[in-house]
């Protein structure tokens, strides 16, 4: 375990505390003994509104900021809501980074996404692959917004000396994820499909695409620990990949979920849906060299997530309905 030197009574703003990542970051900060965690719900603070964000920062004066808020979703949500994905995320990043500069935040951690890298970047993808090729079309608007977030942090560091750093996580999953079947990412979507087929006594699971796409999956509590680690031990200009360095095919993922949840089920492929990027495996050498590695295997992470999903089925469906409603 790494040393934590930030004063435990420092004011720490977790922007996006109700989402998959934000909730995990709050859990990790509380576990580490932080007593002054600041949050603001969407109803309390529209992070796209610079005046409102400035007012909130002037009133609350956070010392540290975890910028993990955003409009997020899987391949289908990205393909159907490009304007929401680019506008919301560009505005959220711009207002929070600018207000953090205006009101003297000591340090800010911004989280991007692995979709910032070119569709056909050499695998595994190092941080240097950024902007070296064309992006994956299914999530290009979102990727452009996330790349802008990285460049914002670098520009405020260069012009104003701000200690704003960037982490670049791979595909994430875990408790409190979005399980809506249209807007979610693949792991929660397939987990719900397999679970509901089992409960309903059905033995066919619809899986999108061809199953040949490869993906890397990081358990969200590991990501939250990496965020705290970077906040404590990284002050560099460039972004840092955060992943496991291990990839599986969508077919393997579906088969694993079926083995764990409903072994009698079989897959029906819907190849009218896109595969998206063929691969997007992160090179995690830089983070490993800094002294951090993930701890939760995909199998353990699936077990823990499925236990949470079963125990919180109605809540998970509520998140799904909210996400689905936001999509319309
Ligand atoms: O997780 P996912 O939606 O997004 O899809 P990406 C990953 C792969 O899973 C694709 C397949 O090849 C899908 O065709 N898949 C199979 C499914 N069945 C399903 C299903 O029921 N639901 C979903 N959603 N996928 C995201 C970006 O790309 O990666 C985000 O769109 C973000 O913006 C995230 O960057 C990290 O992994 O393709």
Short mmCIF file of C-alpha atoms and ligand atoms in Angstrom, two decimals:
data_model
loop_
_atom_site.label_atom_id
_atom_site.label_comp_id
_atom_site.label_asym_id
_atom_site.label_seq_id
_atom_site.Cartn_x
_atom_site.Cartn_y
_atom_site.Cartn_z
CA UNK A 1 0.00 0.00 0.00
CA UNK A 2 1.24 3.53 -0.78
CA UNK A 3 1.58 6.47 1.67
CA UNK A 4 -1.26 9.03 1.74
CA UNK A 5 0.00 12.47 2.80
CA UNK A 6 -2.96 14.69 1.90
CA UNK A 7 -4.47 16.08 5.13
CA UNK A 8 -7.61 14.02 5.89
CA UNK A 9 -9.60 17.20 6.59
CA UNK A 10 -8.74 18.73 3.20
CA UNK A 11 -11.81 19.72 1.19
CA UNK A 12 -12.07 17.17 -1.64
CA UNK A 13 -14.68 17.75 -4.36
CA UNK A 14 -15.79 14.60 -6.22
CA UNK A 15 -17.50 15.93 -9.36
CA UNK A 16 -19.82 13.12 -10.51
CA UNK A 17 -20.15 11.36 -7.13
CA UNK A 18 -23.35 9.49 -8.05
CA UNK A 19 -21.95 7.68 -11.08
CA UNK A 20 -20.08 4.36 -11.33
CA UNK A 21 -16.66 5.98 -10.90
CA UNK A 22 -17.68 8.83 -8.57
CA UNK A 23 -19.37 6.51 -6.09
CA UNK A 24 -16.26 4.31 -6.02
CA UNK A 25 -13.97 7.32 -5.51
CA UNK A 26 -16.12 8.47 -2.56
CA UNK A 27 -15.95 4.94 -1.09
CA UNK A 28 -12.15 4.92 -1.45
CA UNK A 29 -11.71 8.41 0.06
CA UNK A 30 -13.90 7.53 3.04
CA UNK A 31 -11.96 4.28 3.52
CA UNK A 32 -8.72 6.35 3.51
CA UNK A 33 -10.12 8.54 6.30
CA UNK A 34 -11.02 11.73 4.40
CA UNK A 35 -13.61 13.63 6.42
CA UNK A 36 -14.42 16.61 4.17
CA UNK A 37 -15.71 15.14 0.89
CA UNK A 38 -17.75 17.67 -1.08
CA UNK A 39 -20.39 16.57 -3.56
CA UNK A 40 -23.13 18.22 -5.64
CA UNK A 41 -25.94 16.36 -7.37
CA UNK A 42 -27.04 17.21 -10.92
CA UNK A 43 -30.10 18.98 -9.45
CA UNK A 44 -27.88 21.09 -7.16
CA UNK A 45 -25.23 21.99 -9.72
CA UNK A 46 -25.28 21.83 -13.53
CA UNK A 47 -21.60 21.28 -14.26
CA UNK A 48 -22.12 22.56 -17.81
CA UNK A 49 -22.94 26.06 -16.48
CA UNK A 50 -19.73 28.07 -15.90
CA UNK A 51 -21.45 30.75 -13.79
CA UNK A 52 -23.06 28.15 -11.54
CA UNK A 53 -19.79 26.21 -11.22
CA UNK A 54 -17.88 29.40 -10.39
CA UNK A 55 -20.48 30.30 -7.76
CA UNK A 56 -20.20 26.80 -6.21
CA UNK A 57 -16.37 26.90 -6.18
CA UNK A 58 -16.34 30.42 -4.64
CA UNK A 59 -18.73 29.26 -1.92
CA UNK A 60 -17.08 25.86 -1.20
CA UNK A 61 -13.40 26.47 -2.00
CA UNK A 62 -12.30 22.83 -2.56
CA UNK A 63 -8.59 22.03 -2.16
CA UNK A 64 -8.65 18.90 -4.35
CA UNK A 65 -10.93 17.97 -7.26
CA UNK A 66 -11.67 14.53 -8.77
CA UNK A 67 -13.24 15.39 -12.13
CA UNK A 68 -15.04 12.09 -12.81
CA UNK A 69 -18.39 13.51 -13.96
CA UNK A 70 -19.66 13.06 -17.49
CA UNK A 71 -22.31 11.87 -19.88
CA UNK A 72 -21.20 8.30 -20.51
CA UNK A 73 -22.56 5.18 -22.15
CA UNK A 74 -21.87 2.19 -24.32
CA UNK A 75 -21.47 1.86 -28.04
CA UNK A 76 -25.19 2.24 -28.81
CA UNK A 77 -25.65 5.32 -26.59
CA UNK A 78 -22.62 6.97 -28.21
CA UNK A 79 -23.86 6.21 -31.71
CA UNK A 80 -27.34 7.61 -30.99
CA UNK A 81 -26.52 10.67 -28.87
CA UNK A 82 -23.39 12.23 -30.38
CA UNK A 83 -24.44 15.81 -29.61
CA UNK A 84 -25.08 15.05 -25.90
CA UNK A 85 -21.79 13.18 -25.59
CA UNK A 86 -19.64 15.92 -27.09
CA UNK A 87 -21.46 18.95 -25.69
CA UNK A 88 -22.02 17.74 -22.11
CA UNK A 89 -18.51 16.43 -21.65
CA UNK A 90 -16.74 19.40 -23.25
CA UNK A 91 -18.73 21.81 -21.05
CA UNK A 92 -18.25 19.78 -17.84
CA UNK A 93 -14.49 19.56 -18.34
CA UNK A 94 -14.12 23.22 -19.31
CA UNK A 95 -16.15 24.68 -16.45
CA UNK A 96 -14.59 22.55 -13.69
CA UNK A 97 -11.00 22.95 -14.91
CA UNK A 98 -11.46 26.73 -15.33
CA UNK A 99 -13.12 27.19 -11.92
CA UNK A 100 -10.39 25.05 -10.31
CA UNK A 101 -7.85 27.52 -11.71
CA UNK A 102 -9.88 30.62 -10.75
CA UNK A 103 -10.37 29.46 -7.15
CA UNK A 104 -6.89 28.09 -6.49
CA UNK A 105 -7.49 24.35 -6.29
CA UNK A 106 -4.27 22.66 -5.11
CA UNK A 107 -4.62 19.66 -7.45
CA UNK A 108 -7.17 18.27 -9.88
CA UNK A 109 -7.41 14.76 -11.35
CA UNK A 110 -9.31 14.48 -14.63
CA UNK A 111 -10.43 11.10 -15.98
CA UNK A 112 -10.68 10.47 -19.70
CA UNK A 113 -11.35 7.17 -21.47
CA UNK A 114 -9.45 4.65 -23.58
CA UNK A 115 -11.57 5.57 -26.62
CA UNK A 116 -9.32 8.65 -27.05
CA UNK A 117 -6.81 6.48 -28.93
CA UNK A 118 -6.91 5.80 -32.69
CA UNK A 119 -9.12 2.91 -33.82
CA UNK A 120 -6.14 1.03 -35.26
CA UNK A 121 -3.41 2.13 -32.86
CA UNK A 122 -0.70 -0.51 -32.32
CA UNK A 123 -1.68 -2.69 -29.34
CA UNK A 124 -1.18 -2.35 -26.48
CA UNK A 125 -1.66 1.42 -26.74
CA UNK A 126 0.90 3.65 -25.04
CA UNK A 127 0.14 7.23 -23.99
CA UNK A 128 2.15 8.42 -27.01
CA UNK A 129 -0.45 6.93 -29.40
CA UNK A 130 -2.77 9.89 -28.72
CA UNK A 131 -3.67 11.86 -31.89
CA UNK A 132 -1.64 9.59 -34.17
CA UNK A 133 -4.60 8.33 -36.22
CA UNK A 134 -8.33 8.32 -36.94
CA UNK A 135 -10.68 7.67 -34.04
CA UNK A 136 -13.31 4.92 -33.72
CA UNK A 137 -16.40 6.37 -35.52
CA UNK A 138 -18.94 4.98 -33.02
CA UNK A 139 -17.60 7.20 -30.24
CA UNK A 140 -15.62 9.95 -31.98
CA UNK A 141 -17.64 12.87 -30.52
CA UNK A 142 -17.14 11.55 -27.00
CA UNK A 143 -13.45 10.86 -27.68
CA UNK A 144 -12.92 14.43 -28.97
CA UNK A 145 -14.45 15.79 -25.75
CA UNK A 146 -12.21 13.53 -23.63
CA UNK A 147 -9.10 14.52 -25.61
CA UNK A 148 -10.06 18.17 -25.06
CA UNK A 149 -10.11 17.46 -21.31
CA UNK A 150 -6.54 16.20 -21.43
CA UNK A 151 -5.44 19.23 -23.43
CA UNK A 152 -7.25 21.57 -21.01
CA UNK A 153 -5.28 20.22 -18.07
CA UNK A 154 -1.99 20.46 -19.99
CA UNK A 155 -2.76 24.03 -21.13
CA UNK A 156 -3.68 25.27 -17.63
CA UNK A 157 -0.49 23.66 -16.30
CA UNK A 158 1.60 25.37 -19.01
CA UNK A 159 0.01 28.84 -18.81
CA UNK A 160 -0.96 29.05 -15.13
CA UNK A 161 1.20 26.43 -13.41
CA UNK A 162 -1.86 24.41 -12.33
CA UNK A 163 -1.19 20.92 -10.91
CA UNK A 164 -3.92 19.32 -13.02
CA UNK A 165 -3.26 15.67 -13.97
CA UNK A 166 -5.08 13.19 -16.24
CA UNK A 167 -5.83 9.48 -15.92
CA UNK A 168 -6.98 7.40 -18.90
CA UNK A 169 -9.01 4.39 -17.70
CA UNK A 170 -9.96 1.37 -19.81
CA UNK A 171 -13.50 -0.09 -19.87
CA UNK A 172 -14.87 -0.09 -16.32
CA UNK A 173 -17.48 -2.14 -14.48
CA UNK A 174 -18.68 -2.75 -10.93
CA UNK A 175 -21.31 -1.83 -8.34
CA UNK A 176 -23.61 1.11 -9.15
CA UNK A 177 -23.07 0.72 -12.89
CA UNK A 178 -25.73 1.57 -15.46
CA UNK A 179 -27.62 -1.63 -16.39
CA UNK A 180 -29.95 -0.14 -19.00
CA UNK A 181 -29.88 -2.49 -21.98
CA UNK A 182 -29.74 0.30 -24.57
CA UNK A 183 -27.38 2.84 -22.97
CA UNK A 184 -25.01 0.73 -20.87
CA UNK A 185 -21.61 -0.78 -21.53
CA UNK A 186 -21.24 -4.39 -22.52
CA UNK A 187 -20.46 -6.07 -19.19
CA UNK A 188 -23.45 -4.77 -17.20
CA UNK A 189 -25.73 -5.24 -20.22
CA UNK A 190 -24.77 -8.90 -20.66
CA UNK A 191 -24.87 -9.53 -16.91
CA UNK A 192 -28.46 -8.27 -16.80
CA UNK A 193 -29.46 -10.19 -19.95
CA UNK A 194 -28.09 -13.48 -18.59
CA UNK A 195 -29.61 -12.92 -15.15
CA UNK A 196 -33.06 -12.06 -16.51
CA UNK A 197 -32.98 -15.04 -18.90
CA UNK A 198 -32.21 -17.32 -15.97
CA UNK A 199 -34.99 -15.86 -13.82
CA UNK A 200 -37.48 -16.07 -16.72
CA UNK A 201 -36.44 -19.61 -17.62
CA UNK A 202 -35.18 -18.57 -21.06
CA UNK A 203 -31.96 -20.09 -22.41
CA UNK A 204 -31.05 -17.68 -25.23
CA UNK A 205 -28.92 -14.56 -24.70
CA UNK A 206 -28.76 -11.85 -27.35
CA UNK A 207 -25.20 -10.54 -27.75
CA UNK A 208 -24.40 -7.66 -30.10
CA UNK A 209 -21.81 -7.73 -32.86
CA UNK A 210 -19.71 -10.72 -33.88
CA UNK A 211 -18.01 -11.37 -30.54
CA UNK A 212 -14.59 -10.88 -32.06
CA UNK A 213 -13.96 -7.43 -30.57
CA UNK A 214 -11.41 -7.50 -27.74
CA UNK A 215 -11.86 -5.48 -24.57
CA UNK A 216 -9.98 -4.83 -21.32
CA UNK A 217 -12.03 -4.54 -18.13
CA UNK A 218 -10.96 -2.84 -14.89
CA UNK A 219 -13.02 -3.24 -11.71
CA UNK A 220 -14.16 0.20 -10.63
CA UNK A 221 -12.85 0.00 -7.05
CA UNK A 222 -9.38 -0.67 -8.47
CA UNK A 223 -9.78 2.44 -10.63
CA UNK A 224 -10.80 4.49 -7.58
CA UNK A 225 -7.63 3.32 -5.81
CA UNK A 226 -5.58 4.30 -8.85
CA UNK A 227 -7.18 7.77 -8.75
CA UNK A 228 -6.14 8.26 -5.12
CA UNK A 229 -2.68 6.89 -5.92
CA UNK A 230 -2.24 9.37 -8.81
CA UNK A 231 -3.55 12.26 -6.71
CA UNK A 232 -0.99 11.38 -4.06
CA UNK A 233 2.02 10.40 -6.20
CA UNK A 234 1.82 11.83 -9.74
CA UNK A 235 2.42 15.47 -10.67
CA UNK A 236 3.43 15.04 -14.31
CA UNK A 237 2.15 16.78 -17.43
CA UNK A 238 1.19 13.78 -19.56
CA UNK A 239 -1.83 11.54 -19.06
CA UNK A 240 -1.45 8.08 -17.49
CA UNK A 241 -3.17 4.90 -18.76
CA UNK A 242 -5.06 2.97 -16.05
CA UNK A 243 -5.91 -0.64 -16.86
CA UNK A 244 -5.11 -4.29 -16.28
CA UNK A 245 -3.08 -5.01 -19.43
CA UNK A 246 -5.33 -8.05 -20.01
CA UNK A 247 -7.93 -8.29 -22.79
CA UNK A 248 -10.72 -10.78 -23.57
CA UNK A 249 -13.01 -11.17 -26.58
CA UNK A 250 -16.68 -10.26 -26.25
CA UNK A 251 -17.39 -13.93 -26.95
CA UNK A 252 -15.17 -14.96 -23.99
CA UNK A 253 -16.84 -12.35 -21.79
CA UNK A 254 -20.33 -13.57 -22.71
CA UNK A 255 -19.34 -17.18 -22.12
CA UNK A 256 -17.82 -16.30 -18.74
CA UNK A 257 -20.99 -14.51 -17.62
CA UNK A 258 -23.09 -17.48 -18.79
CA UNK A 259 -20.83 -19.91 -16.88
CA UNK A 260 -21.14 -17.83 -13.70
CA UNK A 261 -24.86 -17.04 -13.91
CA UNK A 262 -26.78 -19.37 -16.27
CA UNK A 263 -24.67 -22.27 -17.62
CA UNK A 264 -27.53 -23.72 -19.70
CA UNK A 265 -27.88 -20.55 -21.82
CA UNK A 266 -26.68 -20.19 -25.41
CA UNK A 267 -25.76 -17.09 -27.40
CA UNK A 268 -27.68 -15.57 -30.32
CA UNK A 269 -25.46 -13.04 -32.12
CA UNK A 270 -27.05 -9.80 -33.38
CA UNK A 271 -24.53 -8.72 -36.01
CA UNK A 272 -26.74 -5.80 -37.01
CA UNK A 273 -25.08 -4.04 -34.05
CA UNK A 274 -21.51 -2.71 -34.42
CA UNK A 275 -18.39 -4.26 -32.93
CA UNK A 276 -16.78 -0.84 -32.48
CA UNK A 277 -13.03 -0.75 -32.03
CA UNK A 278 -11.50 -4.17 -32.80
CA UNK A 279 -9.12 -3.84 -29.82
CA UNK A 280 -8.31 -1.14 -27.24
CA UNK A 281 -5.80 -2.64 -24.84
CA UNK A 282 -3.86 -0.13 -22.76
CA UNK A 283 -0.13 -0.27 -22.19
CA UNK A 284 0.10 0.25 -18.41
CA UNK A 285 3.91 0.38 -18.19
CA UNK A 286 3.94 4.03 -17.10
CA UNK A 287 1.54 3.45 -14.19
CA UNK A 288 3.26 0.21 -13.18
CA UNK A 289 6.59 2.08 -13.09
CA UNK A 290 4.97 4.67 -10.80
CA UNK A 291 4.14 1.82 -8.40
CA UNK A 292 0.48 0.89 -8.97
CA UNK A 293 -1.10 -2.28 -10.35
CA UNK A 294 -4.70 -3.54 -10.31
CA UNK A 295 -5.74 -6.21 -7.75
CA UNK A 296 -9.12 -7.55 -8.92
CA UNK A 297 -9.25 -10.24 -11.60
CA UNK A 298 -12.10 -10.20 -14.11
CA UNK A 299 -13.62 -13.34 -12.55
CA UNK A 300 -13.53 -11.88 -9.02
CA UNK A 301 -14.86 -8.56 -10.30
CA UNK A 302 -17.73 -10.30 -12.06
CA UNK A 303 -18.56 -12.25 -8.89
CA UNK A 304 -18.61 -9.06 -6.78
CA UNK A 305 -20.59 -7.10 -9.36
CA UNK A 306 -23.14 -9.88 -9.80
CA UNK A 307 -23.55 -10.13 -6.00
CA UNK A 308 -24.22 -6.37 -5.89
CA UNK A 309 -26.57 -6.57 -8.90
CA UNK A 310 -28.63 -9.36 -7.30
CA UNK A 311 -28.79 -7.56 -3.94
CA UNK A 312 -29.68 -4.25 -5.59
CA UNK A 313 -31.73 -5.44 -8.55
CA UNK A 314 -34.50 -2.86 -8.14
CA UNK A 315 -31.94 -0.08 -7.55
CA UNK A 316 -29.91 -1.22 -10.57
CA UNK A 317 -33.05 -1.15 -12.71
CA UNK A 318 -33.76 2.33 -11.33
CA UNK A 319 -30.33 3.52 -12.47
CA UNK A 320 -31.10 1.91 -15.80
CA UNK A 321 -34.47 3.60 -16.09
CA UNK A 322 -32.92 6.97 -15.16
CA UNK A 323 -30.17 6.44 -17.74
CA UNK A 324 -32.72 5.32 -20.28
CA UNK A 325 -34.94 8.33 -19.53
CA UNK A 326 -31.97 10.69 -19.84
CA UNK A 327 -31.38 9.24 -23.26
CA UNK A 328 -34.77 10.37 -24.57
O1 LIG B 1 -18.96 -1.57 -23.87
P1 LIG B 1 -19.44 -1.18 -25.20
O2 LIG B 1 -20.85 -0.75 -25.32
O3 LIG B 1 -18.54 0.03 -25.74
O4 LIG B 1 -19.27 -2.33 -26.32
P2 LIG B 1 -17.05 0.07 -26.36
C1 LIG B 1 -18.18 -3.17 -26.33
C2 LIG B 1 -18.42 -4.32 -27.30
O5 LIG B 1 -19.44 -5.18 -26.73
C3 LIG B 1 -18.93 -4.00 -28.73
C4 LIG B 1 -20.33 -5.62 -27.72
O6 LIG B 1 -18.21 -4.83 -29.62
C5 LIG B 1 -20.39 -4.44 -28.68
O7 LIG B 1 -20.88 -4.87 -29.94
N1 LIG B 1 -21.62 -5.97 -27.12
C6 LIG B 1 -22.19 -7.20 -27.18
C7 LIG B 1 -22.43 -5.15 -26.43
N2 LIG B 1 -23.38 -7.19 -26.57
C8 LIG B 1 -23.56 -5.93 -26.08
C9 LIG B 1 -24.61 -5.33 -25.33
O8 LIG B 1 -25.65 -5.93 -25.01
N3 LIG B 1 -24.43 -4.02 -24.97
C10 LIG B 1 -23.31 -3.31 -25.33
N4 LIG B 1 -23.19 -2.04 -24.93
N5 LIG B 1 -22.28 -3.85 -26.06
C11 LIG B 1 -17.07 2.39 -25.23
C12 LIG B 1 -17.31 3.79 -25.69
O9 LIG B 1 -16.81 1.62 -26.39
O10 LIG B 1 -15.94 2.28 -24.38
C13 LIG B 1 -17.45 4.69 -24.49
O11 LIG B 1 -18.48 3.83 -26.50
C14 LIG B 1 -16.27 4.51 -23.56
O12 LIG B 1 -17.54 5.99 -24.92
C15 LIG B 1 -16.08 3.07 -23.20
O13 LIG B 1 -15.12 4.99 -24.17
C16 LIG B 1 -14.86 2.89 -22.33
O14 LIG B 1 -16.08 -0.57 -25.46
O15 LIG B 1 -17.09 -0.40 -27.78
#
